[in-house]
Coordinates of C-alpha atoms and ligand atoms in Angstrom, one line a residue:
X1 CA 0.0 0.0 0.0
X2 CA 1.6 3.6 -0.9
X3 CA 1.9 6.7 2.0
X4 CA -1.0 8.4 0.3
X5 CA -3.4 10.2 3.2
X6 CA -5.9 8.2 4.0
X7 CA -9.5 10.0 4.4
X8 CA -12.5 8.6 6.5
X9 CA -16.2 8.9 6.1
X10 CA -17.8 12.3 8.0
X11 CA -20.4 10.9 10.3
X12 CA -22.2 12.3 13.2
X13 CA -19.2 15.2 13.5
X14 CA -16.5 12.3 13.2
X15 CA -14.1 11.1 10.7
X16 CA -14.8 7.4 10.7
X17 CA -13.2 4.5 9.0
X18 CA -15.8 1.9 7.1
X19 CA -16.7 -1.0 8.7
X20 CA -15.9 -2.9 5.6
X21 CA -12.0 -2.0 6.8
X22 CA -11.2 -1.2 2.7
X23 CA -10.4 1.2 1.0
X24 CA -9.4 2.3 -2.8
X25 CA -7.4 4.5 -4.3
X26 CA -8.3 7.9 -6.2
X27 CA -5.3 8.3 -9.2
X28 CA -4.2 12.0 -11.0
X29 CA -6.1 11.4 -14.2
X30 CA -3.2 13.4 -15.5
X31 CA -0.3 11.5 -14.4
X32 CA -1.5 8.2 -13.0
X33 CA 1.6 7.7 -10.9
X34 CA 0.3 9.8 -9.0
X35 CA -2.0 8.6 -5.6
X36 CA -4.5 11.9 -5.1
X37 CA -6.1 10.1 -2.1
X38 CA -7.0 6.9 -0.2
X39 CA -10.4 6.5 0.7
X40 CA -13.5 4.4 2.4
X41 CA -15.2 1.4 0.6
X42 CA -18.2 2.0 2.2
X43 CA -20.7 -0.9 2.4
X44 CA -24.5 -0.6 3.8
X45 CA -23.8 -0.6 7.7
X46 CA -21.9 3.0 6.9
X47 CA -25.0 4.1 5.4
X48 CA -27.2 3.2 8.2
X49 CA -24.7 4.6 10.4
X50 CA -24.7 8.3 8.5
X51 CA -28.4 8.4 7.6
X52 CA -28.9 7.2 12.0
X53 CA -26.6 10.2 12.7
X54 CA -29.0 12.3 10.0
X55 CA -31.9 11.1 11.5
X56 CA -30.9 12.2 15.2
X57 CA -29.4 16.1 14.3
X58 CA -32.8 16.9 12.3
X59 CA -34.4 16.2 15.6
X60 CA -32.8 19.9 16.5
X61 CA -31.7 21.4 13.3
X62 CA -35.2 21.4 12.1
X63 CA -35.6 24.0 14.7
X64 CA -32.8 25.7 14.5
X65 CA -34.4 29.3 12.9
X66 CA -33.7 29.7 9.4
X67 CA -32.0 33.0 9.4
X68 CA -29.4 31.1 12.2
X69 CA -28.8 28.1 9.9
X70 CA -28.2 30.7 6.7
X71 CA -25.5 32.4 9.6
X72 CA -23.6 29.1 9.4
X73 CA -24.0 29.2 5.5
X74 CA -22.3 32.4 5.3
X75 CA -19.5 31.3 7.3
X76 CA -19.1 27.9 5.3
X77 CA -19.1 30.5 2.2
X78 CA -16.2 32.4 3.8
X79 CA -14.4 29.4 4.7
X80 CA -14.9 28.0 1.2
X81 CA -13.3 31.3 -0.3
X82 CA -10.2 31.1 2.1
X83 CA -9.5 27.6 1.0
X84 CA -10.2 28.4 -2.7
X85 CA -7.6 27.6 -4.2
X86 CA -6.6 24.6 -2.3
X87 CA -9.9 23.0 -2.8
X88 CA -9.3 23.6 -6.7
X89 CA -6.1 22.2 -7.1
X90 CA -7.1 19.3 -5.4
X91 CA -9.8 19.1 -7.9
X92 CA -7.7 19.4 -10.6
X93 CA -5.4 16.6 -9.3
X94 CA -8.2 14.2 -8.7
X95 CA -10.5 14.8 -12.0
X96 CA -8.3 16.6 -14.4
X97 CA -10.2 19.5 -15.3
X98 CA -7.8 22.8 -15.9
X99 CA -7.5 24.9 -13.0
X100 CA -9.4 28.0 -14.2
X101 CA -12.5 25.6 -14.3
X102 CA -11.8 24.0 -11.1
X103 CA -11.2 27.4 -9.4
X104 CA -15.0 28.1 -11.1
X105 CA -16.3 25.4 -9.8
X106 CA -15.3 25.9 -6.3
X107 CA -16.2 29.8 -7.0
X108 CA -20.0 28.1 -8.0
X109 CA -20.4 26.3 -4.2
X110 CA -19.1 29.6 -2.7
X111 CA -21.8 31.0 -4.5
X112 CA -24.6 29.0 -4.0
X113 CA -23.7 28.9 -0.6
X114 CA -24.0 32.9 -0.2
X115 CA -27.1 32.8 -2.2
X116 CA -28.9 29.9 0.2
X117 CA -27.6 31.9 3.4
X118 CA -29.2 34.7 2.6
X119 CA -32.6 32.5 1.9
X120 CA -32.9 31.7 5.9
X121 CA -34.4 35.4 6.0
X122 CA -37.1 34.7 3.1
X123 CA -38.1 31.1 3.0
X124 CA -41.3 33.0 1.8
X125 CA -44.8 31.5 2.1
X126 CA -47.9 33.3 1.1
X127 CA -51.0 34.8 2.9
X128 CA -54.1 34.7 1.8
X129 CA -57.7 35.5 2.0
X130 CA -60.1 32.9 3.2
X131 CA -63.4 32.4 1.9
X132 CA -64.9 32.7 5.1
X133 CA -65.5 35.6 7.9
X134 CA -62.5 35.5 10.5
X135 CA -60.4 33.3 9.1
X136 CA -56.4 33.7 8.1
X137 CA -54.7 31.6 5.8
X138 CA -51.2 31.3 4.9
X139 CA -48.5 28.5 3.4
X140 CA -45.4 27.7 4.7
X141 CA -42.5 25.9 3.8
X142 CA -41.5 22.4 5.7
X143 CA -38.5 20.6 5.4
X144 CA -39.0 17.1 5.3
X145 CA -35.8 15.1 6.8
X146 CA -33.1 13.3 5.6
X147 CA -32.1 13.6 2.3
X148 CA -29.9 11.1 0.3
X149 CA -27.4 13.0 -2.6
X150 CA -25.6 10.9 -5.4
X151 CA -23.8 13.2 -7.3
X152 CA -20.8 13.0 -10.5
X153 CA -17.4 13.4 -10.7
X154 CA -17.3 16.4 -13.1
X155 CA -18.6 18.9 -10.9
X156 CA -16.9 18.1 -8.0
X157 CA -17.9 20.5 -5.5
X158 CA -20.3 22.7 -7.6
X159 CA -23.0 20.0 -7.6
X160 CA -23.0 18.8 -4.3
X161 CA -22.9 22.4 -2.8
X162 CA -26.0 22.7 -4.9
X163 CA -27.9 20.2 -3.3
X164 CA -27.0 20.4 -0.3
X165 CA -27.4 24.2 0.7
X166 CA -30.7 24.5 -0.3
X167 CA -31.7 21.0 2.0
X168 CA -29.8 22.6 4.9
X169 CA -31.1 26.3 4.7
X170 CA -34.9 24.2 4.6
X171 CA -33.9 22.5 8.0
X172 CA -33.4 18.9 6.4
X173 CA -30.0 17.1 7.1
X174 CA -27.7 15.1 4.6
X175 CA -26.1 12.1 3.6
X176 CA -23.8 12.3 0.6
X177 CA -22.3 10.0 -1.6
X178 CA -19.7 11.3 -3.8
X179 CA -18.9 9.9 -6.9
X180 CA -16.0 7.6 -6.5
X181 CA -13.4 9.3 -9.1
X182 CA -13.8 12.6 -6.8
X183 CA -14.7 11.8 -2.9
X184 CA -11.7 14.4 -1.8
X185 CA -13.6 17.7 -2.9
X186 CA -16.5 16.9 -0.8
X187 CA -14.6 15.7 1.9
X188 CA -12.9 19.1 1.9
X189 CA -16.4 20.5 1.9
X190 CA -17.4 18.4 5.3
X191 CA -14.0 19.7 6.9
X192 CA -15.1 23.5 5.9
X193 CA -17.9 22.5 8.1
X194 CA -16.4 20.9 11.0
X195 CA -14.6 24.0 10.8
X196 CA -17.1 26.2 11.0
X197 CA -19.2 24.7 13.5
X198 CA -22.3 22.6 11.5
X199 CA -23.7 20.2 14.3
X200 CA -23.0 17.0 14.1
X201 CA -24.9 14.8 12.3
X202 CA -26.2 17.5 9.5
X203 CA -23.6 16.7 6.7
X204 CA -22.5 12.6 6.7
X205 CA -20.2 12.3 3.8
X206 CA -19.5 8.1 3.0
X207 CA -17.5 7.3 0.1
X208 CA -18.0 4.1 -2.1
X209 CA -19.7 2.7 -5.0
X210 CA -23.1 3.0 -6.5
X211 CA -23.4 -0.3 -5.9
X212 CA -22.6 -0.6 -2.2
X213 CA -23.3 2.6 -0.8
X214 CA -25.9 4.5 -3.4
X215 CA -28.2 1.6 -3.6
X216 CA -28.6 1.5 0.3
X217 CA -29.2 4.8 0.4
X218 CA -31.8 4.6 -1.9
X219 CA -33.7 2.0 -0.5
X220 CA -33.0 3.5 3.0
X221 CA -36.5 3.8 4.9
X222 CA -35.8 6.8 6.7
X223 CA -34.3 8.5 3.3
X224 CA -37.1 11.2 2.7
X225 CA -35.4 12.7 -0.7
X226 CA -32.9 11.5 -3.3
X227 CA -31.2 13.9 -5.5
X228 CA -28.8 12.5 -7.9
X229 CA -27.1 13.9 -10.8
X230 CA -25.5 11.5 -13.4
X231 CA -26.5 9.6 -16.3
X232 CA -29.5 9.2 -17.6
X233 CA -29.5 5.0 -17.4
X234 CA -28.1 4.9 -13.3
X235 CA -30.8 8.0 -12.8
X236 CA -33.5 5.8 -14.1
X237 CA -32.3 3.2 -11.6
X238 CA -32.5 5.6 -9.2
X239 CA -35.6 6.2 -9.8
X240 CA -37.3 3.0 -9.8
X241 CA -35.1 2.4 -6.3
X242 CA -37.3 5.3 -4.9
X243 CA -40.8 4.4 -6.2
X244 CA -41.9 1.8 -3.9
X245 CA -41.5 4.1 -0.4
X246 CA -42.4 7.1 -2.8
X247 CA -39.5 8.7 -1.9
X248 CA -38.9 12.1 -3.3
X249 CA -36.9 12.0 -5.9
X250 CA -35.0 14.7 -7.8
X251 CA -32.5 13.9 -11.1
X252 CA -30.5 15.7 -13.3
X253 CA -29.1 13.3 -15.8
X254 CA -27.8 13.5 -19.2
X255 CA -27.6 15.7 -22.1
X256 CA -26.7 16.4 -26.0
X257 CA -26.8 20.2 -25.9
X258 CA -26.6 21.9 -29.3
X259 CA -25.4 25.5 -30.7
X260 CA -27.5 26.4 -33.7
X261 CA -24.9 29.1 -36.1
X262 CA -27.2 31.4 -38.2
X263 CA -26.2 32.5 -41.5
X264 CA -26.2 35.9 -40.0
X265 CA -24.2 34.8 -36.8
X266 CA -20.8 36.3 -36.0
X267 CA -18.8 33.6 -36.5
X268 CA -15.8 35.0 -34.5
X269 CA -18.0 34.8 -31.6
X270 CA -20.1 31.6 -32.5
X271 CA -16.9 29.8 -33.0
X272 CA -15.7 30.4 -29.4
X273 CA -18.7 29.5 -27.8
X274 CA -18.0 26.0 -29.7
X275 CA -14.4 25.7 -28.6
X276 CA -15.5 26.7 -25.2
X277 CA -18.6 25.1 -24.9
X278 CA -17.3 21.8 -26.2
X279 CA -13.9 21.7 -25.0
X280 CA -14.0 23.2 -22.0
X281 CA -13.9 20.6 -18.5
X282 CA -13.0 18.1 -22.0
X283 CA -16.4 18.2 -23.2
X284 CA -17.4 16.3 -19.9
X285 CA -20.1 19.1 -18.5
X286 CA -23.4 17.8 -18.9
X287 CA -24.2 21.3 -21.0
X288 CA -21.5 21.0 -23.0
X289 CA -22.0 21.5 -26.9
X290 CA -21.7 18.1 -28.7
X291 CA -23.7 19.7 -31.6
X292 CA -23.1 22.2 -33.8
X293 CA -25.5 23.1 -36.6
X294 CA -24.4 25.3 -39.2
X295 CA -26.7 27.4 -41.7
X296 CA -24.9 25.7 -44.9
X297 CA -24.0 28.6 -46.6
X298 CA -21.5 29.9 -43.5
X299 CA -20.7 25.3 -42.7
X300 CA -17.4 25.7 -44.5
X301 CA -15.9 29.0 -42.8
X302 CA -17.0 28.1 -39.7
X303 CA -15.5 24.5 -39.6
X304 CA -12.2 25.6 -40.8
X305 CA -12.3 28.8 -38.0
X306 CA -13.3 25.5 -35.8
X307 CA -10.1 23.3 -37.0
X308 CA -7.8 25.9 -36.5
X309 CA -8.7 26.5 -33.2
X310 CA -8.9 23.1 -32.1
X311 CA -5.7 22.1 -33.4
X312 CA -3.6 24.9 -31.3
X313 CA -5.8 24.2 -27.6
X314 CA -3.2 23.3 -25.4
X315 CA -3.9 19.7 -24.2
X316 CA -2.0 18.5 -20.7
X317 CA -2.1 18.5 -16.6
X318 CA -4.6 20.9 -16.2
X319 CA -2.2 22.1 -13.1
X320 CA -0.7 24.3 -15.9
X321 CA -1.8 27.5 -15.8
X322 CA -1.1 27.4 -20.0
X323 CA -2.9 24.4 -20.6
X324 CA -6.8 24.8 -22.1
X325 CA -7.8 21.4 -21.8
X326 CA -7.2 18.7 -19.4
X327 CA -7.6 14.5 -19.7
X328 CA -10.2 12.3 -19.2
X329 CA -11.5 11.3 -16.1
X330 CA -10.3 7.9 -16.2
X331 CA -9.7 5.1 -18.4
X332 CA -13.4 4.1 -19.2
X333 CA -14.4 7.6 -20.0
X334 CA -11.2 8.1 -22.4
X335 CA -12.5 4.6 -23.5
X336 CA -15.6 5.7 -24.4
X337 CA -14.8 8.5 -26.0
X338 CA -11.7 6.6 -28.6
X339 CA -14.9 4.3 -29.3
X340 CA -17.3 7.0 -30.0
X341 CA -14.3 8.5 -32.6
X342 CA -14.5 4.8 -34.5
X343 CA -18.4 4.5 -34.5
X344 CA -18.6 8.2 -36.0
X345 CA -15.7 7.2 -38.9
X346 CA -17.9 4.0 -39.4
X347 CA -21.1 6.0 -39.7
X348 CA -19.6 7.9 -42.4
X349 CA -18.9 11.4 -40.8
X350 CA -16.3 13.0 -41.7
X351 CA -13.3 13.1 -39.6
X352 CA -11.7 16.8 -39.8
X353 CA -10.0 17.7 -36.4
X354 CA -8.4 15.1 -34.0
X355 CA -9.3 11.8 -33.2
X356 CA -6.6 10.0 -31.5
X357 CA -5.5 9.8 -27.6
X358 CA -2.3 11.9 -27.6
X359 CA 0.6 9.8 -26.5
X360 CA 4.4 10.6 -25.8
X361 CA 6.1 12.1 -22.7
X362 CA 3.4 12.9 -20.3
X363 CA 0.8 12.1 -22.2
X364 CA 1.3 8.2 -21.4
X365 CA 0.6 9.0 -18.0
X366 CA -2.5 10.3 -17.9
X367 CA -6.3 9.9 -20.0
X368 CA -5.7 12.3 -22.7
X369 CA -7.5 12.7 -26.1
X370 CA -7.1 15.3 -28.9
X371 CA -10.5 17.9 -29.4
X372 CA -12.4 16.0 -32.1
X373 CA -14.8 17.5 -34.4
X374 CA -17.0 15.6 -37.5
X375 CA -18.5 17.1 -40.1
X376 CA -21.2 16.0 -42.5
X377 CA -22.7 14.4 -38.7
X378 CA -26.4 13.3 -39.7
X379 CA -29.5 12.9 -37.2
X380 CA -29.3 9.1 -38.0
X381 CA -25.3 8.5 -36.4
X382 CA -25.2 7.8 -33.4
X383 CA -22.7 10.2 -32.2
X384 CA -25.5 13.0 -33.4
X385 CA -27.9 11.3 -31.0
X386 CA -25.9 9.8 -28.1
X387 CA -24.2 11.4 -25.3
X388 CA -20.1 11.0 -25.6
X389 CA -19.1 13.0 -22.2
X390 CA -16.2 13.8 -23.8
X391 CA -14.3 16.3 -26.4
X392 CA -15.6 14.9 -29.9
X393 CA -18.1 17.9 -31.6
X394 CA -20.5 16.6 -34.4
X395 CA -21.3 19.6 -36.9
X396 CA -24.1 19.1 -39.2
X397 CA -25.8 21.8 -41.5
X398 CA -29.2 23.1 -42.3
X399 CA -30.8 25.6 -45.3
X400 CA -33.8 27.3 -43.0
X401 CA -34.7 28.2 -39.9
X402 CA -37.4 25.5 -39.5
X403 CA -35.1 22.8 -40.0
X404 CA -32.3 23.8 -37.6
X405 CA -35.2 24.3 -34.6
X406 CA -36.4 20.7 -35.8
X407 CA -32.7 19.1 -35.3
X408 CA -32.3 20.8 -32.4
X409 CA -35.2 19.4 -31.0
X410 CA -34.2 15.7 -32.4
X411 CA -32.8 14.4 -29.3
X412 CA -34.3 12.3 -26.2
X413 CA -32.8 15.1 -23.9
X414 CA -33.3 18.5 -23.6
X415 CA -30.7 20.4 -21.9
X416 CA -29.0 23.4 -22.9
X417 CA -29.2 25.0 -26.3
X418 CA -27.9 27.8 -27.7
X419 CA -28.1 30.0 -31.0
X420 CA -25.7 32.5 -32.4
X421 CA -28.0 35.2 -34.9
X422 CA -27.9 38.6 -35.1
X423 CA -31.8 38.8 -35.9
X424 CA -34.0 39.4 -32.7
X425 CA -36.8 37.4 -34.1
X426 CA -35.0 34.2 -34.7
X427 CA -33.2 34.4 -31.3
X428 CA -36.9 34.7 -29.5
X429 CA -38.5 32.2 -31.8
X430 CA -35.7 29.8 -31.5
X431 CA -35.6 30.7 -27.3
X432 CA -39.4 29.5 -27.6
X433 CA -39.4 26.5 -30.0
X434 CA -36.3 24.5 -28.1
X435 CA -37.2 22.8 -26.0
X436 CA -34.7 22.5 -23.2
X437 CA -34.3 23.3 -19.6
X438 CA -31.7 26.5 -20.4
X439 CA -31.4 28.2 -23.1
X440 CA -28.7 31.0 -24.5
X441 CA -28.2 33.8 -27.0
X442 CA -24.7 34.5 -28.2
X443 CA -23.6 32.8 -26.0
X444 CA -22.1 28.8 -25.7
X445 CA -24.1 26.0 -23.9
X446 CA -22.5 26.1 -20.8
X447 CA -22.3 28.8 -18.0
X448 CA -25.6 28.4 -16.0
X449 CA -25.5 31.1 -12.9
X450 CA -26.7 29.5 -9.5
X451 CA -29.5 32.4 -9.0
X452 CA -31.1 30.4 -12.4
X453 CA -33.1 27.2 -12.0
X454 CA -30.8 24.2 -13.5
X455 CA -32.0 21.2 -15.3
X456 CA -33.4 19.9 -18.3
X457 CA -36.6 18.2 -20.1
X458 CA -37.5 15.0 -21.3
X459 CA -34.6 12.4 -20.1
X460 CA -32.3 15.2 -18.8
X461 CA -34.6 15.4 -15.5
X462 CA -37.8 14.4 -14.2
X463 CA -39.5 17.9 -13.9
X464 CA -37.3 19.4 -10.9
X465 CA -35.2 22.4 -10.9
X466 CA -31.4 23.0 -8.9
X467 CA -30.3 25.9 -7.8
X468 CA -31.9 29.5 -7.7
X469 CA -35.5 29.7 -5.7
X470 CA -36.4 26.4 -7.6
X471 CA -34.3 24.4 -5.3
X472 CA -36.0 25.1 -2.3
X473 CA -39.4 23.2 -3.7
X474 CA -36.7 20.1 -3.4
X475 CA -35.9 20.3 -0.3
X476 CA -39.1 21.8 1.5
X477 CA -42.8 20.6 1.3
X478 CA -45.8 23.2 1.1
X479 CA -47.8 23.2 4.1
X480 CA -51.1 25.2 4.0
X481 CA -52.4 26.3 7.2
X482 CA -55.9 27.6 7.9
X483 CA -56.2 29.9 11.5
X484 CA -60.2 30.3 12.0
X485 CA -60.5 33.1 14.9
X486 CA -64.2 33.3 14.5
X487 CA -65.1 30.7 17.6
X488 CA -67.7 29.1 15.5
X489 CA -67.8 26.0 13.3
X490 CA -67.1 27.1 9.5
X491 CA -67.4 25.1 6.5
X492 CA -65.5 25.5 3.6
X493 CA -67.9 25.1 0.1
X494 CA -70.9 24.8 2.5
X495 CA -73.5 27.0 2.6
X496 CA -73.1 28.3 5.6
X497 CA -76.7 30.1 6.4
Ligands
LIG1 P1 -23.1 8.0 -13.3 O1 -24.5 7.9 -13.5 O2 -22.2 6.9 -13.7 O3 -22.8 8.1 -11.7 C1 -23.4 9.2 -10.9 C2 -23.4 8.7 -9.5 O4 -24.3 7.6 -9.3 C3 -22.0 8.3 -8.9 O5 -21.9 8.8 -7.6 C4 -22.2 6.8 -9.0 O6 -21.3 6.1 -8.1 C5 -23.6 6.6 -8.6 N1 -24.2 5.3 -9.0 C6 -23.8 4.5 -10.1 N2 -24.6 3.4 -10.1 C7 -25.5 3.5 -9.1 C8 -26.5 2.7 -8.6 N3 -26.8 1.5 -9.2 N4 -27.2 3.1 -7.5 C9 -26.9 4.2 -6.9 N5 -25.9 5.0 -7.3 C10 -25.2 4.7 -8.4 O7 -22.6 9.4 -13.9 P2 -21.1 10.0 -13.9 O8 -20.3 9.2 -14.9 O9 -20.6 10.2 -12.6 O10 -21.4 11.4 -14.5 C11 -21.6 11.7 -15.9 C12 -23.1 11.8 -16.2 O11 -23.7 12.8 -15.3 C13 -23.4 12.3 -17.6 O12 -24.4 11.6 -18.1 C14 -23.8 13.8 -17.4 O13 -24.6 14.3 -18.4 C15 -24.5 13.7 -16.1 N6 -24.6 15.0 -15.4 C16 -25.8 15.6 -15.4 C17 -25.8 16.9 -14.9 C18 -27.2 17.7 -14.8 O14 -27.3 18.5 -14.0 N7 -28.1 17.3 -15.7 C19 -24.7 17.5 -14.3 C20 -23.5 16.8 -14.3 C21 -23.4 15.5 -14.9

């Protein structure tokens, strides 16, 4: 066994090994010699452990008043934006994503975090009028217990922050199971809040697989709410796990986002919204752009723009401050993704930037792939119509305006979108017609703000929103409360004479 630290599950305020006395390593996805972390492989009895210790604190922190609990977000916020840039270099070592994105993606929990703090003074219900003479009604908002979070390995931090501030600004506590390519963001997270004084037993962090420590968590009887992020064929499992208790149950999942380029667009600036938007994290962002249609009379300009650009990204540890795009998250994903390049060649699309894993010096240390792009990409291939998670762009082309809202709407998920046009009336038509969870003008698929609601349609999500206001309906039930002060017996839809 090698030196690396050694990091324990977070339950009930302590940092505890699993009973299953194993662990596994987390490996630099850059340089594989390299041991980021050694960590818990959690079995059931850790769960029941956490979601106990969960259980117990939301006896009290249910009470706690919401304006106290946001004081204890503000300070986790603070804390979060001291150790910045630790947190995102550890990122960056244990899923390769470039540093500027890793520094965003801590910047995105600091933010949510603020922004959920500063909910414990609203947490607004509504009054109403009643029907009836002497009578006040009102709603409010309830939490409703423990709640059960799955989450990926590309956004580290980002994701779980945004589950979990919202459940612990509601009053509900937390159980967390990281994804097992990144446990050491969200264990930095739990320290942040050892550190600034979260009782014990409202964060449990216990690492594992899906397998061993998801599925128990799932199935878990005093589990009120799942929320999972990650693909759409585990979410479905997820799902299913949840119906029988009718557990609440919130998923993000997949996504094949698409940037439609207008015959009027700028192409300077539609061009890198592509390189960013399907590049950037290495294409690996469930919003990223893994379509590109092009109004056929600007196809040509704009691919070549699009070749030259992704030829000269900078591919390498994303610790490099010069480096644009970072590896794979591991092996199966870089996997994946060389597959994906041979089924798009076989499908007949046309091959025109990149293609291979880049080998030689560092390179045979780590996941990396060169930025792929196919042209000629038809709504029959499967790399048109299946999610890749990875940095392989499919461009195909269009003669009206009809047509491109048609392909954009081709897909069994809906996302992110986005369309470059200088015309006002296409960019509100299109903003209308597509239909996705987020949608941008000018601008590329990714870069959601956490004041927005996040998700997506059809088999991106099952009809729930992250982030912004829209999280709270997650993590809170309405309750409606009627206060008659009239000291007689009233009847609501009753005559009453
Ligand atoms: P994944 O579905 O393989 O895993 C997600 C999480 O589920 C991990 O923690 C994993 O350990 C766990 N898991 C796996 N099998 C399980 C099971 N049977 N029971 C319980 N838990 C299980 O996804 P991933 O590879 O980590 O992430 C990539 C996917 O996530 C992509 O499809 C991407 O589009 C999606 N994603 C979606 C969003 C969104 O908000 N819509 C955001 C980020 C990522």
């Amino acid at each position: 066994m090698s030196d690396a630290k050694v990091y324990k599950n977070f339950i009930n305020g302590k940092w505890v090994k699993s009973v299953s006395g194993e662990t596994f390593e987390n490996r630099n996805p850059a340089d594989t010699s390299e041991i980021v972390g050694v960590f818990q492989k959690s079995v059931a009895d850790d769960v029941n452990a956490a979601v106990a210790a969960a259980a117990e604190a939301y006896k009290t922190w249910r009470l706690v008043p919401a304006p106290k609990r946001g004081e204890i977000l503000y300070r986790i916020a603070n804390r979060l934006l001291v150790q910045k840039e630790k947190i995102s270099r550890d990122m960056t070592r244990e899923m390769g994503k470039i540093i500027h994105e890793t520094r965003g993606d801590t910047q995105e929990a600091i933010d949510m975090t603020y922004y959920m703090a500063g909910e414990g003074r609203r947490l607004f219900g509504q009054t109403t009028p009643s029907e009836m003479m002497n009578k006040f009604n009102m709603t409010l908002r309830q939490p409703l217990g423990v709640c059960g979070f799955i989450t990926p390995w590309n956004f580290p931090i980002a994701i779980p922050s945004w589950k979990m501030m919202p459940a612990l600004i509601c009053g509900n506590t937390v159980v967390i199971k990281p994804a097992t390519d990144t446990p050491l963001s969200v264990i930095h997270l739990a320290e942040v809040c050892e550190e600034e004084g979260l009782p014990p037993g409202v964060f449990n962090v216990v690492t594992g697989s899906g397998s061993a420590v998801g599925s128990p968590l799932i199935n878990h009887k005093d589990v009120r709410v799942i929320s999972f992020t990650g693909s759409t064929e585990v979410g479905r499992k997820v799902s299913e796990g949840c119906a029988p208790s009718f557990k609440h149950c919130c998923l993000e999942m997949g996504g094949k986002n698409v940037q439609i380029v207008m015959d009027d667009a700028k192409l300077e600036l539609a061009v890198d919204g592509a390189i960013w938007g399907a590049f950037g994290t290495t294409g690996q962002r469930c919003t990223a752009t893994s379509r590109v249609i092009c109004h056929k009379d600007v196809v040509d300009k704009f691919t070549s723009m699009m070749i030259k650009r992704a030829e000269n990204l900078k591919v390498g540890n994303g610790l490099d401050e010069s480096v644009q795009m970072g590896p794979c998250v591991n092996q199966g994903q870089l996997d994946t993704v060389l597959s994906y390049i041979e089924v798009g060649k076989k499908d007949g699309a046309r091959l025109v930037a990149g293609g291979k894993r880049l080998t030689g010096g560092a390179y045979d240390k780590g996941y990396f792939v060169q930025p792929t792009i196919f042209t000629g990409v038809t709504q029959q291939m499967r790399i048109w119509r299946e999610e890749i998670f990875g940095p392989v762009l499919s461009v195909g082309t269009f003669d009206t305006f009809e047509k491109a809202i048609e392909m954009a709407n081709d897909t069994s998920y809906g996302l992110s979108a986005a369309i470059y046009t200088q015309d006002v009336n296409k960019a509100y038509t299109a903003m209308r017609d597509v239909y996705t969870g987020i949608f941008y003008v000018n601008a590329p698929t990714i870069g959601a703000e956490t004041h927005l609601p996040f998700g997506g349609t059809k088999e991106t999500g099952n009809g729930h929103r992250e982030a912004a206001m829209a999280a709270l309906d997650v993590f809170s039930e309405w309750k409606s409360v009627y206060v008659d002060f009239s000291g007689a017996l009233q009847r609501a839809q009753i005559d009453n004479a």
